[in-house]
mmCIF file of C-alpha atoms in Angstrom:
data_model
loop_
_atom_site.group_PDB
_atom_site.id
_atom_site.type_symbol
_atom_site.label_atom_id
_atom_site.label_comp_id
_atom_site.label_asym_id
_atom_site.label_seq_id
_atom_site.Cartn_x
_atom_site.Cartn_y
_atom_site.Cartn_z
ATOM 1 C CA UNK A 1 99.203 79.236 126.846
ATOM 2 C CA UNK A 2 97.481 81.169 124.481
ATOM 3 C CA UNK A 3 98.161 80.779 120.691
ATOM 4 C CA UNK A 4 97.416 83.108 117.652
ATOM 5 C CA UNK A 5 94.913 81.698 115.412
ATOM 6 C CA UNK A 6 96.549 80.392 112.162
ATOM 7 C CA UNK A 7 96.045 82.511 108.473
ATOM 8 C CA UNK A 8 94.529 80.326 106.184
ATOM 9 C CA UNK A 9 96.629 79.305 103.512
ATOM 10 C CA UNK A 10 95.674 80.172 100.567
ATOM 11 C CA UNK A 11 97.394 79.498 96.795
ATOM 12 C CA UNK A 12 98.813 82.202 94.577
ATOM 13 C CA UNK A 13 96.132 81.782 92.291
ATOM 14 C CA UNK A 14 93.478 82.167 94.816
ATOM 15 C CA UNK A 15 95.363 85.387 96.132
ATOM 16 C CA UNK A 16 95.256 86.910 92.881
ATOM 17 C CA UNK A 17 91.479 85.958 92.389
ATOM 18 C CA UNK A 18 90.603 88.003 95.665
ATOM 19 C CA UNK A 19 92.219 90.982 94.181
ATOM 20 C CA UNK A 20 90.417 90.707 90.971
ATOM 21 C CA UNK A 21 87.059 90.799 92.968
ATOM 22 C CA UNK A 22 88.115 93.308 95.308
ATOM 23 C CA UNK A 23 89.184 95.549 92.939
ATOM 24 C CA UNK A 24 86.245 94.907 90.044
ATOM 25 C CA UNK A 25 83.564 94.898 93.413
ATOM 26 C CA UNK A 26 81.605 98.295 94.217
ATOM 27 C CA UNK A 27 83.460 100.068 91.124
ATOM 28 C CA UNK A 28 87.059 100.222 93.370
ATOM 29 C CA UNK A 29 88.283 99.953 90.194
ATOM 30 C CA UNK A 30 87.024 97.758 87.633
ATOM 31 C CA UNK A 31 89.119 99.023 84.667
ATOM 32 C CA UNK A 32 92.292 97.718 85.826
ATOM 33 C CA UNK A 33 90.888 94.223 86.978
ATOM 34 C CA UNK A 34 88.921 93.786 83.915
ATOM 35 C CA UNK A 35 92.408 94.482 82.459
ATOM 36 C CA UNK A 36 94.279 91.981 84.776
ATOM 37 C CA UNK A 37 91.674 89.713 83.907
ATOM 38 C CA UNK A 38 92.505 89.398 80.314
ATOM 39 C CA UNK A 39 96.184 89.045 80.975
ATOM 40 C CA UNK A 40 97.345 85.286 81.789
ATOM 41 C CA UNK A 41 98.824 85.274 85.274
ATOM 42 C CA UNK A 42 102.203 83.550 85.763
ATOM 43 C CA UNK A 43 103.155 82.716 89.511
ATOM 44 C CA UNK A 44 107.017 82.379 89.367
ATOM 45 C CA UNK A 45 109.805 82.143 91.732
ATOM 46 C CA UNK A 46 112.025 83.017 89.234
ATOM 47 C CA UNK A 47 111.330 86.974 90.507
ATOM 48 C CA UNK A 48 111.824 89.036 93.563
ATOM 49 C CA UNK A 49 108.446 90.475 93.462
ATOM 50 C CA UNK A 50 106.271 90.837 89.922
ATOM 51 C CA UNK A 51 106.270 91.722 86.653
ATOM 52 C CA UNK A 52 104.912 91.860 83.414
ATOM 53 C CA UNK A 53 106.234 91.713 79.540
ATOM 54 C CA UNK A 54 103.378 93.378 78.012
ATOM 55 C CA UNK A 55 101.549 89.878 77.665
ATOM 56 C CA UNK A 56 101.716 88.721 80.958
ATOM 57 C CA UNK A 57 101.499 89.362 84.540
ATOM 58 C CA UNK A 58 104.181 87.659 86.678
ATOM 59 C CA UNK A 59 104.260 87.343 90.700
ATOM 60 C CA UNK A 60 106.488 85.983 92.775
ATOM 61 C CA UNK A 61 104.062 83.463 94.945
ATOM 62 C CA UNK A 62 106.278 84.204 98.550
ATOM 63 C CA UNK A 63 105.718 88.214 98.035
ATOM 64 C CA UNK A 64 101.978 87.760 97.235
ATOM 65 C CA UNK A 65 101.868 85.447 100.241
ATOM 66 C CA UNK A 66 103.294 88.475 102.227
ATOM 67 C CA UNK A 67 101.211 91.414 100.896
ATOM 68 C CA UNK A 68 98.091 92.516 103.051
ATOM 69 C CA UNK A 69 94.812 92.255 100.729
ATOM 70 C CA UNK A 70 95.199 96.410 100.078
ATOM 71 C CA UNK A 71 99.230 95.879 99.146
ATOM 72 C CA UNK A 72 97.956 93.187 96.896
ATOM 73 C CA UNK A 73 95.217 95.052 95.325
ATOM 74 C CA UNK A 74 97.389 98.448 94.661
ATOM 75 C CA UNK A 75 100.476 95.795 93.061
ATOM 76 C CA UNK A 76 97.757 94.325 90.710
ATOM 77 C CA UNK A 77 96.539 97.922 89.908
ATOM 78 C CA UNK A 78 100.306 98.618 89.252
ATOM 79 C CA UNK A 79 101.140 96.004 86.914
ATOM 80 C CA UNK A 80 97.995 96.338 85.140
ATOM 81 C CA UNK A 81 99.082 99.890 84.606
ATOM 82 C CA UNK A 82 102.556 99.092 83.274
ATOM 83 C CA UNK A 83 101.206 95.933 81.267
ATOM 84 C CA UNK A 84 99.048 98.705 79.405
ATOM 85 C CA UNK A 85 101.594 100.876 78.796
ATOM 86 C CA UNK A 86 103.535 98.180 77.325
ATOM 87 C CA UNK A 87 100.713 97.248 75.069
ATOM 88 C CA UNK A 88 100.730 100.912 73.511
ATOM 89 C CA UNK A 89 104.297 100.897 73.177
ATOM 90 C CA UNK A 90 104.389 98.072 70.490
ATOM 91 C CA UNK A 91 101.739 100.014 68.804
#
């Protein structure tokens, strides 16, 4: 019997690092990870899927877990988005 090769498990953290170099890599889009960067992550399962309060980025570690690396990259892009227009709206 044949068996399908195992994923690597990998931490939220870790997950969320990929993205960052995916997305700052070959110009994709390094404005938004150079923004993620400078916004402590916070892996929670106190949330359905992510957030982020203007200071910080939340994800839910069983969501990330399920994303494919492109689903990941386009959240982070996402809340970085949001996280920025939360910044100018205290301003």
């Amino acid at each position: 019997m044949v068996t399908a090769p195992q994923r690597p498990q990998f931490t939220p953290e870790q997950l969320v690092s990929a993205s960052l170099i995916r997305l700052g890599a070959a110009d994709r889009n390094p404005f938004f990870a150079s923004l993620a960067l400078m916004a402590p992550i916070v892996i929670s399962e106190g949330l359905d899927t992510a957030a982020t309060d203007g200071e910080k980025l939340y994800f839910n570690p069983q969501f990330l877990a399920n994303l494919q690396p492109a689903q990941r990259d386009g959240l982070i892009v996402h809340r970085s988005e949001e996280h920025t227009s939360e910044l100018q709206s205290r301003q």
